[in-house]
């Protein structure tokens, strides 16, 4: 697998974040060796965070991303773990704490699709998607919150004791035929995020989601890799372009930094207006 999905070079990102708003912080990005997760990890690292590149498959890609970050003045390590497995998640956090001491920023990004017509959807397809997309976010968030509470605030580094960013989707609100497991998982992520945000705000832990629309990544290649497919996809996007991984990386830096210090419990849709019901632009 390559990393050619419109990722800017690490040098360009480092130049972009000259003020490095995340300096002195440690971040963990799950599913960080491709697509949106890779972009988020690269952006957080360029913005100054020591970053864990979590992965399950393709260790060489994860190591390459970490190497590029380390060679451009940043700090990163790659750690393997399946986020749906409690023991693997706990082992990953232990390795992170050995390397970086603590965690300040968790990006619950790992997610996947197993699409099927509803009547043919198997219990394995259902459980697999819910296991990674929802249970995985719960398991990682729980470990992060335990560490935030144990460690307490570090006001010299961030106003918040900890920040969690859940990677959701426009499909936390847009129903999606043929993808009932995926849409259910993202609807679940929405109320997981809001419930955590409500419960943890008094501890100065901020929890938010990013709701990407159609972003050019391996998860949806068939939706944009021919001119016909891309033209059809753009009819769903009022801003009339398909998103790129860097659109999400930039949003993640904002939600992880003190620039968003008064924001908790919200989903930031980064979707070119996909959630604006473009079919109603005329008519209705
Ligand atoms: C899905 C993509 C899809 C996009 C917009 C995302 O959450 O993973 O496959 O292109 O939503 O429908």
PDB file of C-alpha atoms and ligand atoms in Angstrom:
ATOM      1  CA  UNK A   1       0.000   0.000   0.000  1.00  0.00           C
ATOM      2  CA  UNK A   2       1.276   3.498  -0.792  1.00  0.00           C
ATOM      3  CA  UNK A   3       0.572   6.841   0.826  1.00  0.00           C
ATOM      4  CA  UNK A   4      -0.361   8.758  -2.300  1.00  0.00           C
ATOM      5  CA  UNK A   5      -3.802   9.977  -1.246  1.00  0.00           C
ATOM      6  CA  UNK A   6      -3.144  13.704  -1.603  1.00  0.00           C
ATOM      7  CA  UNK A   7      -0.930  13.849   1.486  1.00  0.00           C
ATOM      8  CA  UNK A   8       1.259  16.980   1.681  1.00  0.00           C
ATOM      9  CA  UNK A   9       4.932  16.376   2.425  1.00  0.00           C
ATOM     10  CA  UNK A  10       5.924  16.369   6.089  1.00  0.00           C
ATOM     11  CA  UNK A  11       8.243  19.343   5.382  1.00  0.00           C
ATOM     12  CA  UNK A  12       5.337  21.415   4.032  1.00  0.00           C
ATOM     13  CA  UNK A  13       3.277  20.639   7.133  1.00  0.00           C
ATOM     14  CA  UNK A  14       6.104  21.565   9.486  1.00  0.00           C
ATOM     15  CA  UNK A  15       6.392  24.913   7.671  1.00  0.00           C
ATOM     16  CA  UNK A  16       2.612  25.428   7.950  1.00  0.00           C
ATOM     17  CA  UNK A  17       2.583  24.986  11.731  1.00  0.00           C
ATOM     18  CA  UNK A  18       5.492  27.245  12.626  1.00  0.00           C
ATOM     19  CA  UNK A  19       3.801  28.196  15.904  1.00  0.00           C
ATOM     20  CA  UNK A  20       3.376  24.509  16.883  1.00  0.00           C
ATOM     21  CA  UNK A  21       0.271  24.790  19.120  1.00  0.00           C
ATOM     22  CA  UNK A  22       0.677  21.210  20.387  1.00  0.00           C
ATOM     23  CA  UNK A  23       4.264  21.459  21.637  1.00  0.00           C
ATOM     24  CA  UNK A  24       4.952  19.305  24.676  1.00  0.00           C
ATOM     25  CA  UNK A  25       1.851  17.154  24.184  1.00  0.00           C
ATOM     26  CA  UNK A  26       1.534  13.448  23.403  1.00  0.00           C
ATOM     27  CA  UNK A  27      -1.032  12.221  20.899  1.00  0.00           C
ATOM     28  CA  UNK A  28      -2.317   8.809  19.886  1.00  0.00           C
ATOM     29  CA  UNK A  29      -4.030   8.400  16.521  1.00  0.00           C
ATOM     30  CA  UNK A  30      -5.673   5.056  15.861  1.00  0.00           C
ATOM     31  CA  UNK A  31      -5.699   3.674  12.341  1.00  0.00           C
ATOM     32  CA  UNK A  32      -2.960   6.132  11.428  1.00  0.00           C
ATOM     33  CA  UNK A  33      -1.232   4.368   8.560  1.00  0.00           C
ATOM     34  CA  UNK A  34      -3.606   5.393   5.786  1.00  0.00           C
ATOM     35  CA  UNK A  35      -6.186   7.931   4.722  1.00  0.00           C
ATOM     36  CA  UNK A  36      -7.669  10.294   7.285  1.00  0.00           C
ATOM     37  CA  UNK A  37      -5.733   8.786  10.208  1.00  0.00           C
ATOM     38  CA  UNK A  38      -2.404   9.248   8.435  1.00  0.00           C
ATOM     39  CA  UNK A  39      -3.238  12.863   7.685  1.00  0.00           C
ATOM     40  CA  UNK A  40      -4.307  13.563  11.259  1.00  0.00           C
ATOM     41  CA  UNK A  41      -1.132  11.975  12.662  1.00  0.00           C
ATOM     42  CA  UNK A  42       1.090  13.942  10.283  1.00  0.00           C
ATOM     43  CA  UNK A  43      -0.680  17.225  11.087  1.00  0.00           C
ATOM     44  CA  UNK A  44      -0.575  16.718  14.879  1.00  0.00           C
ATOM     45  CA  UNK A  45       3.114  15.839  14.661  1.00  0.00           C
ATOM     46  CA  UNK A  46       3.858  18.896  12.517  1.00  0.00           C
ATOM     47  CA  UNK A  47       1.963  20.975  15.093  1.00  0.00           C
ATOM     48  CA  UNK A  48       4.387  19.755  17.781  1.00  0.00           C
ATOM     49  CA  UNK A  49       2.808  16.661  19.354  1.00  0.00           C
ATOM     50  CA  UNK A  50       4.792  13.482  20.008  1.00  0.00           C
ATOM     51  CA  UNK A  51       2.582  11.098  18.087  1.00  0.00           C
ATOM     52  CA  UNK A  52       1.751   7.393  18.171  1.00  0.00           C
ATOM     53  CA  UNK A  53       0.951   5.937  14.755  1.00  0.00           C
ATOM     54  CA  UNK A  54      -1.382   3.025  15.579  1.00  0.00           C
ATOM     55  CA  UNK A  55      -1.926   0.375  12.945  1.00  0.00           C
ATOM     56  CA  UNK A  56      -3.095  -3.198  12.439  1.00  0.00           C
ATOM     57  CA  UNK A  57      -1.878  -4.074   8.932  1.00  0.00           C
ATOM     58  CA  UNK A  58       1.036  -2.781   6.814  1.00  0.00           C
ATOM     59  CA  UNK A  59       3.616  -2.121   9.555  1.00  0.00           C
ATOM     60  CA  UNK A  60       6.074  -0.857   6.930  1.00  0.00           C
ATOM     61  CA  UNK A  61       3.747   2.041   6.073  1.00  0.00           C
ATOM     62  CA  UNK A  62       3.307   2.958   9.754  1.00  0.00           C
ATOM     63  CA  UNK A  63       7.099   2.882  10.280  1.00  0.00           C
ATOM     64  CA  UNK A  64       7.658   5.022   7.184  1.00  0.00           C
ATOM     65  CA  UNK A  65       5.260   7.706   8.447  1.00  0.00           C
ATOM     66  CA  UNK A  66       6.965   7.676  11.856  1.00  0.00           C
ATOM     67  CA  UNK A  67      10.410   7.887  10.195  1.00  0.00           C
ATOM     68  CA  UNK A  68       9.375  10.893   8.098  1.00  0.00           C
ATOM     69  CA  UNK A  69       8.066  12.667  11.189  1.00  0.00           C
ATOM     70  CA  UNK A  70      11.262  11.910  13.141  1.00  0.00           C
ATOM     71  CA  UNK A  71      13.419  13.110  10.242  1.00  0.00           C
ATOM     72  CA  UNK A  72      11.626  16.470  10.034  1.00  0.00           C
ATOM     73  CA  UNK A  73      12.112  17.537  13.640  1.00  0.00           C
ATOM     74  CA  UNK A  74       9.101  15.732  15.105  1.00  0.00           C
ATOM     75  CA  UNK A  75       8.660  12.693  17.323  1.00  0.00           C
ATOM     76  CA  UNK A  76       6.662   9.585  16.468  1.00  0.00           C
ATOM     77  CA  UNK A  77       6.507   5.857  17.071  1.00  0.00           C
ATOM     78  CA  UNK A  78       4.381   3.160  15.464  1.00  0.00           C
ATOM     79  CA  UNK A  79       2.445   0.743  17.710  1.00  0.00           C
ATOM     80  CA  UNK A  80       0.343  -2.204  16.520  1.00  0.00           C
ATOM     81  CA  UNK A  81      -3.017  -2.894  18.176  1.00  0.00           C
ATOM     82  CA  UNK A  82      -6.494  -3.963  17.164  1.00  0.00           C
ATOM     83  CA  UNK A  83      -8.663  -1.334  18.870  1.00  0.00           C
ATOM     84  CA  UNK A  84     -11.568  -3.742  19.297  1.00  0.00           C
ATOM     85  CA  UNK A  85      -9.483  -5.954  21.639  1.00  0.00           C
ATOM     86  CA  UNK A  86      -9.245  -4.772  25.243  1.00  0.00           C
ATOM     87  CA  UNK A  87      -5.886  -6.442  25.970  1.00  0.00           C
ATOM     88  CA  UNK A  88      -4.272  -5.024  22.826  1.00  0.00           C
ATOM     89  CA  UNK A  89      -5.566  -1.520  23.579  1.00  0.00           C
ATOM     90  CA  UNK A  90      -4.203  -1.655  27.126  1.00  0.00           C
ATOM     91  CA  UNK A  91      -0.837  -2.939  25.880  1.00  0.00           C
ATOM     92  CA  UNK A  92      -0.707  -0.102  23.329  1.00  0.00           C
ATOM     93  CA  UNK A  93      -1.310   2.536  26.005  1.00  0.00           C
ATOM     94  CA  UNK A  94       1.393   0.979  28.214  1.00  0.00           C
ATOM     95  CA  UNK A  95       3.882   1.187  25.333  1.00  0.00           C
ATOM     96  CA  UNK A  96       2.878   4.781  24.663  1.00  0.00           C
ATOM     97  CA  UNK A  97       3.364   5.752  28.331  1.00  0.00           C
ATOM     98  CA  UNK A  98       6.811   4.086  28.327  1.00  0.00           C
ATOM     99  CA  UNK A  99       7.794   6.130  25.280  1.00  0.00           C
ATOM    100  CA  UNK A 100       6.070   9.480  25.888  1.00  0.00           C
ATOM    101  CA  UNK A 101       5.138   9.397  29.609  1.00  0.00           C
ATOM    102  CA  UNK A 102       1.439  10.185  29.203  1.00  0.00           C
ATOM    103  CA  UNK A 103      -1.301  11.077  26.724  1.00  0.00           C
ATOM    104  CA  UNK A 104      -2.788  14.523  26.089  1.00  0.00           C
ATOM    105  CA  UNK A 105      -4.673  13.957  22.824  1.00  0.00           C
ATOM    106  CA  UNK A 106      -6.521  10.850  21.640  1.00  0.00           C
ATOM    107  CA  UNK A 107      -7.836  10.693  18.090  1.00  0.00           C
ATOM    108  CA  UNK A 108     -10.241   7.772  17.840  1.00  0.00           C
ATOM    109  CA  UNK A 109      -9.909   7.369  14.109  1.00  0.00           C
ATOM    110  CA  UNK A 110      -9.779   3.650  13.312  1.00  0.00           C
ATOM    111  CA  UNK A 111     -12.888   2.670  11.400  1.00  0.00           C
ATOM    112  CA  UNK A 112     -14.036   0.594   8.475  1.00  0.00           C
ATOM    113  CA  UNK A 113     -16.974  -0.395   6.285  1.00  0.00           C
ATOM    114  CA  UNK A 114     -18.368  -3.852   5.477  1.00  0.00           C
ATOM    115  CA  UNK A 115     -21.191  -2.930   3.143  1.00  0.00           C
ATOM    116  CA  UNK A 116     -24.166  -5.125   2.347  1.00  0.00           C
ATOM    117  CA  UNK A 117     -27.788  -4.966   1.321  1.00  0.00           C
ATOM    118  CA  UNK A 118     -29.683  -5.104   4.582  1.00  0.00           C
ATOM    119  CA  UNK A 119     -31.337  -8.493   4.011  1.00  0.00           C
ATOM    120  CA  UNK A 120     -27.965 -10.098   3.281  1.00  0.00           C
ATOM    121  CA  UNK A 121     -25.955  -8.486   6.054  1.00  0.00           C
ATOM    122  CA  UNK A 122     -24.276 -11.151   8.164  1.00  0.00           C
ATOM    123  CA  UNK A 123     -23.801 -11.037  11.903  1.00  0.00           C
ATOM    124  CA  UNK A 124     -20.045 -11.024  11.254  1.00  0.00           C
ATOM    125  CA  UNK A 125     -20.324  -7.921   9.057  1.00  0.00           C
ATOM    126  CA  UNK A 126     -22.443  -6.258  11.740  1.00  0.00           C
ATOM    127  CA  UNK A 127     -20.198  -7.194  14.674  1.00  0.00           C
ATOM    128  CA  UNK A 128     -16.954  -6.395  12.867  1.00  0.00           C
ATOM    129  CA  UNK A 129     -18.003  -2.833  12.032  1.00  0.00           C
ATOM    130  CA  UNK A 130     -19.574  -2.113  15.434  1.00  0.00           C
ATOM    131  CA  UNK A 131     -16.554  -3.712  17.162  1.00  0.00           C
ATOM    132  CA  UNK A 132     -13.975  -1.449  15.527  1.00  0.00           C
ATOM    133  CA  UNK A 133     -16.033   1.703  15.017  1.00  0.00           C
ATOM    134  CA  UNK A 134     -17.800   1.930  18.389  1.00  0.00           C
ATOM    135  CA  UNK A 135     -16.272  -0.532  20.870  1.00  0.00           C
ATOM    136  CA  UNK A 136     -12.797   0.454  19.660  1.00  0.00           C
ATOM    137  CA  UNK A 137     -13.545   4.109  20.375  1.00  0.00           C
ATOM    138  CA  UNK A 138     -14.900   3.217  23.831  1.00  0.00           C
ATOM    139  CA  UNK A 139     -11.859   1.109  24.761  1.00  0.00           C
ATOM    140  CA  UNK A 140      -9.309   3.715  23.662  1.00  0.00           C
ATOM    141  CA  UNK A 141     -11.231   6.611  25.219  1.00  0.00           C
ATOM    142  CA  UNK A 142     -11.513   4.754  28.537  1.00  0.00           C
ATOM    143  CA  UNK A 143      -7.744   4.207  28.731  1.00  0.00           C
ATOM    144  CA  UNK A 144      -7.085   7.842  27.804  1.00  0.00           C
ATOM    145  CA  UNK A 145      -9.562   9.149  30.385  1.00  0.00           C
ATOM    146  CA  UNK A 146      -8.051   6.960  33.106  1.00  0.00           C
ATOM    147  CA  UNK A 147      -4.659   8.520  32.367  1.00  0.00           C
ATOM    148  CA  UNK A 148      -6.046  12.094  32.157  1.00  0.00           C
ATOM    149  CA  UNK A 149      -7.649  11.665  35.597  1.00  0.00           C
ATOM    150  CA  UNK A 150      -4.542  10.030  37.098  1.00  0.00           C
ATOM    151  CA  UNK A 151      -2.202  12.700  35.739  1.00  0.00           C
ATOM    152  CA  UNK A 152      -4.375  15.768  36.272  1.00  0.00           C
ATOM    153  CA  UNK A 153      -3.936  19.149  34.600  1.00  0.00           C
ATOM    154  CA  UNK A 154      -0.728  20.523  33.076  1.00  0.00           C
ATOM    155  CA  UNK A 155      -1.740  24.170  32.564  1.00  0.00           C
ATOM    156  CA  UNK A 156       1.651  25.128  31.171  1.00  0.00           C
ATOM    157  CA  UNK A 157       0.942  22.806  28.213  1.00  0.00           C
ATOM    158  CA  UNK A 158      -2.842  23.027  27.681  1.00  0.00           C
ATOM    159  CA  UNK A 159      -5.904  24.566  29.334  1.00  0.00           C
ATOM    160  CA  UNK A 160      -7.613  21.168  29.116  1.00  0.00           C
ATOM    161  CA  UNK A 161      -6.516  18.122  31.088  1.00  0.00           C
ATOM    162  CA  UNK A 162      -7.132  16.000  28.010  1.00  0.00           C
ATOM    163  CA  UNK A 163      -8.694  16.107  24.576  1.00  0.00           C
ATOM    164  CA  UNK A 164     -10.503  13.332  22.730  1.00  0.00           C
ATOM    165  CA  UNK A 165     -11.463  13.601  19.071  1.00  0.00           C
ATOM    166  CA  UNK A 166     -13.789  10.932  17.717  1.00  0.00           C
ATOM    167  CA  UNK A 167     -13.744  10.357  13.966  1.00  0.00           C
ATOM    168  CA  UNK A 168     -17.398  10.171  13.078  1.00  0.00           C
ATOM    169  CA  UNK A 169     -18.990  10.804   9.673  1.00  0.00           C
ATOM    170  CA  UNK A 170     -21.747  12.691   7.950  1.00  0.00           C
ATOM    171  CA  UNK A 171     -23.494   9.348   8.432  1.00  0.00           C
ATOM    172  CA  UNK A 172     -23.998  10.058  12.123  1.00  0.00           C
ATOM    173  CA  UNK A 173     -26.976  12.066  10.801  1.00  0.00           C
ATOM    174  CA  UNK A 174     -27.458  11.005   7.147  1.00  0.00           C
ATOM    175  CA  UNK A 175     -29.091   7.577   6.821  1.00  0.00           C
ATOM    176  CA  UNK A 176     -27.150   5.353   4.393  1.00  0.00           C
ATOM    177  CA  UNK A 177     -28.847   2.490   2.587  1.00  0.00           C
ATOM    178  CA  UNK A 178     -26.592  -0.507   2.021  1.00  0.00           C
ATOM    179  CA  UNK A 179     -24.483   0.539   4.997  1.00  0.00           C
ATOM    180  CA  UNK A 180     -26.776  -0.013   8.016  1.00  0.00           C
ATOM    181  CA  UNK A 181     -23.918  -1.325  10.170  1.00  0.00           C
ATOM    182  CA  UNK A 182     -21.680   1.666   9.379  1.00  0.00           C
ATOM    183  CA  UNK A 183     -24.399   4.311   9.839  1.00  0.00           C
ATOM    184  CA  UNK A 184     -25.451   2.673  13.119  1.00  0.00           C
ATOM    185  CA  UNK A 185     -21.848   2.747  14.299  1.00  0.00           C
ATOM    186  CA  UNK A 186     -21.478   6.452  13.539  1.00  0.00           C
ATOM    187  CA  UNK A 187     -24.819   7.255  15.185  1.00  0.00           C
ATOM    188  CA  UNK A 188     -23.429   5.393  18.194  1.00  0.00           C
ATOM    189  CA  UNK A 189     -20.207   7.396  18.086  1.00  0.00           C
ATOM    190  CA  UNK A 190     -22.244  10.607  18.218  1.00  0.00           C
ATOM    191  CA  UNK A 191     -23.912   9.774  21.541  1.00  0.00           C
ATOM    192  CA  UNK A 192     -20.777   8.114  22.923  1.00  0.00           C
ATOM    193  CA  UNK A 193     -18.955  11.382  22.238  1.00  0.00           C
ATOM    194  CA  UNK A 194     -21.704  13.581  23.703  1.00  0.00           C
ATOM    195  CA  UNK A 195     -22.132  11.393  26.790  1.00  0.00           C
ATOM    196  CA  UNK A 196     -18.402  11.437  27.457  1.00  0.00           C
ATOM    197  CA  UNK A 197     -18.282  15.193  26.875  1.00  0.00           C
ATOM    198  CA  UNK A 198     -21.104  15.797  29.354  1.00  0.00           C
ATOM    199  CA  UNK A 199     -19.647  13.497  32.009  1.00  0.00           C
ATOM    200  CA  UNK A 200     -16.024  14.581  31.687  1.00  0.00           C
ATOM    201  CA  UNK A 201     -16.290  18.355  31.179  1.00  0.00           C
ATOM    202  CA  UNK A 202     -16.026  19.033  34.957  1.00  0.00           C
ATOM    203  CA  UNK A 203     -12.643  17.268  34.808  1.00  0.00           C
ATOM    204  CA  UNK A 204     -11.565  19.674  32.018  1.00  0.00           C
ATOM    205  CA  UNK A 205     -11.574  16.879  29.465  1.00  0.00           C
ATOM    206  CA  UNK A 206     -12.900  18.004  26.085  1.00  0.00           C
ATOM    207  CA  UNK A 207     -14.531  15.486  23.760  1.00  0.00           C
ATOM    208  CA  UNK A 208     -15.582  16.330  20.202  1.00  0.00           C
ATOM    209  CA  UNK A 209     -16.112  14.613  16.873  1.00  0.00           C
ATOM    210  CA  UNK A 210     -15.117  15.376  13.335  1.00  0.00           C
ATOM    211  CA  UNK A 211     -17.772  14.410  10.797  1.00  0.00           C
ATOM    212  CA  UNK A 212     -15.981  13.979   7.476  1.00  0.00           C
ATOM    213  CA  UNK A 213     -17.968  13.901   4.264  1.00  0.00           C
ATOM    214  CA  UNK A 214     -16.513  12.265   1.173  1.00  0.00           C
ATOM    215  CA  UNK A 215     -12.739  12.434   1.567  1.00  0.00           C
ATOM    216  CA  UNK A 216     -10.410  10.824  -0.991  1.00  0.00           C
ATOM    217  CA  UNK A 217      -9.059   7.815   0.919  1.00  0.00           C
ATOM    218  CA  UNK A 218      -8.857   4.043   0.434  1.00  0.00           C
ATOM    219  CA  UNK A 219     -12.227   3.511   2.191  1.00  0.00           C
ATOM    220  CA  UNK A 220     -14.234   5.038  -0.678  1.00  0.00           C
ATOM    221  CA  UNK A 221     -11.963   4.848  -3.737  1.00  0.00           C
ATOM    222  CA  UNK A 222     -14.723   3.568  -6.003  1.00  0.00           C
ATOM    223  CA  UNK A 223     -16.777   6.704  -5.250  1.00  0.00           C
ATOM    224  CA  UNK A 224     -14.190   9.075  -6.815  1.00  0.00           C
ATOM    225  CA  UNK A 225     -11.561   7.227  -8.875  1.00  0.00           C
ATOM    226  CA  UNK A 226     -13.246   7.668 -12.271  1.00  0.00           C
ATOM    227  CA  UNK A 227     -14.455  10.988 -13.728  1.00  0.00           C
ATOM    228  CA  UNK A 228     -18.014   9.613 -13.854  1.00  0.00           C
ATOM    229  CA  UNK A 229     -17.972   8.482 -10.234  1.00  0.00           C
ATOM    230  CA  UNK A 230     -16.480  11.775  -9.057  1.00  0.00           C
ATOM    231  CA  UNK A 231     -19.051  13.824 -11.010  1.00  0.00           C
ATOM    232  CA  UNK A 232     -21.868  11.819  -9.421  1.00  0.00           C
ATOM    233  CA  UNK A 233     -20.358  12.199  -5.959  1.00  0.00           C
ATOM    234  CA  UNK A 234     -20.039  15.972  -6.427  1.00  0.00           C
ATOM    235  CA  UNK A 235     -23.801  16.280  -6.899  1.00  0.00           C
ATOM    236  CA  UNK A 236     -23.979  15.457  -3.162  1.00  0.00           C
ATOM    237  CA  UNK A 237     -21.463  18.177  -2.225  1.00  0.00           C
ATOM    238  CA  UNK A 238     -22.631  21.819  -2.523  1.00  0.00           C
ATOM    239  CA  UNK A 239     -19.025  23.093  -2.290  1.00  0.00           C
ATOM    240  CA  UNK A 240     -18.390  21.027  -5.435  1.00  0.00           C
ATOM    241  CA  UNK A 241     -15.142  19.300  -4.618  1.00  0.00           C
ATOM    242  CA  UNK A 242     -14.313  15.981  -3.009  1.00  0.00           C
ATOM    243  CA  UNK A 243     -12.461  16.410   0.284  1.00  0.00           C
ATOM    244  CA  UNK A 244      -8.803  15.604   0.857  1.00  0.00           C
ATOM    245  CA  UNK A 245      -7.188  14.075   3.956  1.00  0.00           C
ATOM    246  CA  UNK A 246      -5.569  17.426   4.818  1.00  0.00           C
ATOM    247  CA  UNK A 247      -9.030  18.984   5.250  1.00  0.00           C
ATOM    248  CA  UNK A 248      -9.455  16.657   8.223  1.00  0.00           C
ATOM    249  CA  UNK A 249      -5.877  16.972   9.509  1.00  0.00           C
ATOM    250  CA  UNK A 250      -6.295  20.730   9.863  1.00  0.00           C
ATOM    251  CA  UNK A 251      -9.605  20.350  11.719  1.00  0.00           C
ATOM    252  CA  UNK A 252      -7.971  17.863  14.091  1.00  0.00           C
ATOM    253  CA  UNK A 253      -5.179  20.296  15.012  1.00  0.00           C
ATOM    254  CA  UNK A 254      -7.833  22.916  15.804  1.00  0.00           C
ATOM    255  CA  UNK A 255      -9.879  20.572  18.021  1.00  0.00           C
ATOM    256  CA  UNK A 256      -6.731  19.308  19.775  1.00  0.00           C
ATOM    257  CA  UNK A 257      -5.354  22.777  20.510  1.00  0.00           C
ATOM    258  CA  UNK A 258      -6.394  25.471  22.970  1.00  0.00           C
ATOM    259  CA  UNK A 259      -7.778  27.438  19.989  1.00  0.00           C
ATOM    260  CA  UNK A 260     -10.908  25.324  20.569  1.00  0.00           C
ATOM    261  CA  UNK A 261     -10.759  25.456  24.371  1.00  0.00           C
ATOM    262  CA  UNK A 262     -14.462  26.315  24.847  1.00  0.00           C
ATOM    263  CA  UNK A 263     -15.665  23.640  22.428  1.00  0.00           C
ATOM    264  CA  UNK A 264     -16.830  20.312  23.816  1.00  0.00           C
ATOM    265  CA  UNK A 265     -19.589  17.876  22.895  1.00  0.00           C
ATOM    266  CA  UNK A 266     -19.898  18.956  19.293  1.00  0.00           C
ATOM    267  CA  UNK A 267     -19.413  17.445  15.866  1.00  0.00           C
ATOM    268  CA  UNK A 268     -17.462  19.576  13.432  1.00  0.00           C
ATOM    269  CA  UNK A 269     -18.699  18.524   9.988  1.00  0.00           C
ATOM    270  CA  UNK A 270     -15.948  18.841   7.407  1.00  0.00           C
ATOM    271  CA  UNK A 271     -18.005  17.895   4.407  1.00  0.00           C
ATOM    272  CA  UNK A 272     -18.283  20.686   1.825  1.00  0.00           C
ATOM    273  CA  UNK A 273     -21.936  20.984   2.824  1.00  0.00           C
ATOM    274  CA  UNK A 274     -22.935  17.335   2.344  1.00  0.00           C
ATOM    275  CA  UNK A 275     -25.118  17.557   5.465  1.00  0.00           C
ATOM    276  CA  UNK A 276     -27.052  20.529   4.008  1.00  0.00           C
ATOM    277  CA  UNK A 277     -29.539  18.336   2.078  1.00  0.00           C
ATOM    278  CA  UNK A 278     -28.340  19.558  -1.355  1.00  0.00           C
ATOM    279  CA  UNK A 279     -31.359  17.872  -2.983  1.00  0.00           C
ATOM    280  CA  UNK A 280     -33.471  20.641  -1.424  1.00  0.00           C
ATOM    281  CA  UNK A 281     -31.426  23.496  -2.984  1.00  0.00           C
ATOM    282  CA  UNK A 282     -34.243  23.775  -5.488  1.00  0.00           C
ATOM    283  CA  UNK A 283     -37.690  22.382  -4.943  1.00  0.00           C
ATOM    284  CA  UNK A 284     -39.107  20.903  -1.820  1.00  0.00           C
TER     285      UNK A 284
HETATM  286  C1  LIG B   1     -17.671   6.957   4.348  1.00  0.00           C
HETATM  287  C2  LIG B   1     -17.295   7.143   2.891  1.00  0.00           C
HETATM  288  C3  LIG B   1     -18.300   8.049   2.199  1.00  0.00           C
HETATM  289  C4  LIG B   1     -18.557   9.308   2.997  1.00  0.00           C
HETATM  290  C5  LIG B   1     -19.696  10.157   2.408  1.00  0.00           C
HETATM  291  C6  LIG B   1     -17.833   8.310   4.977  1.00  0.00           C
HETATM  292  O1  LIG B   1     -18.100   8.196   6.344  1.00  0.00           O
HETATM  293  O2  LIG B   1     -16.679   6.188   5.006  1.00  0.00           O
HETATM  294  O3  LIG B   1     -17.251   5.883   2.242  1.00  0.00           O
HETATM  295  O4  LIG B   1     -17.798   8.396   0.910  1.00  0.00           O
HETATM  296  O5  LIG B   1     -18.884   9.000   4.324  1.00  0.00           O
HETATM  297  O6  LIG B   1     -20.834   9.383   2.100  1.00  0.00           O
END
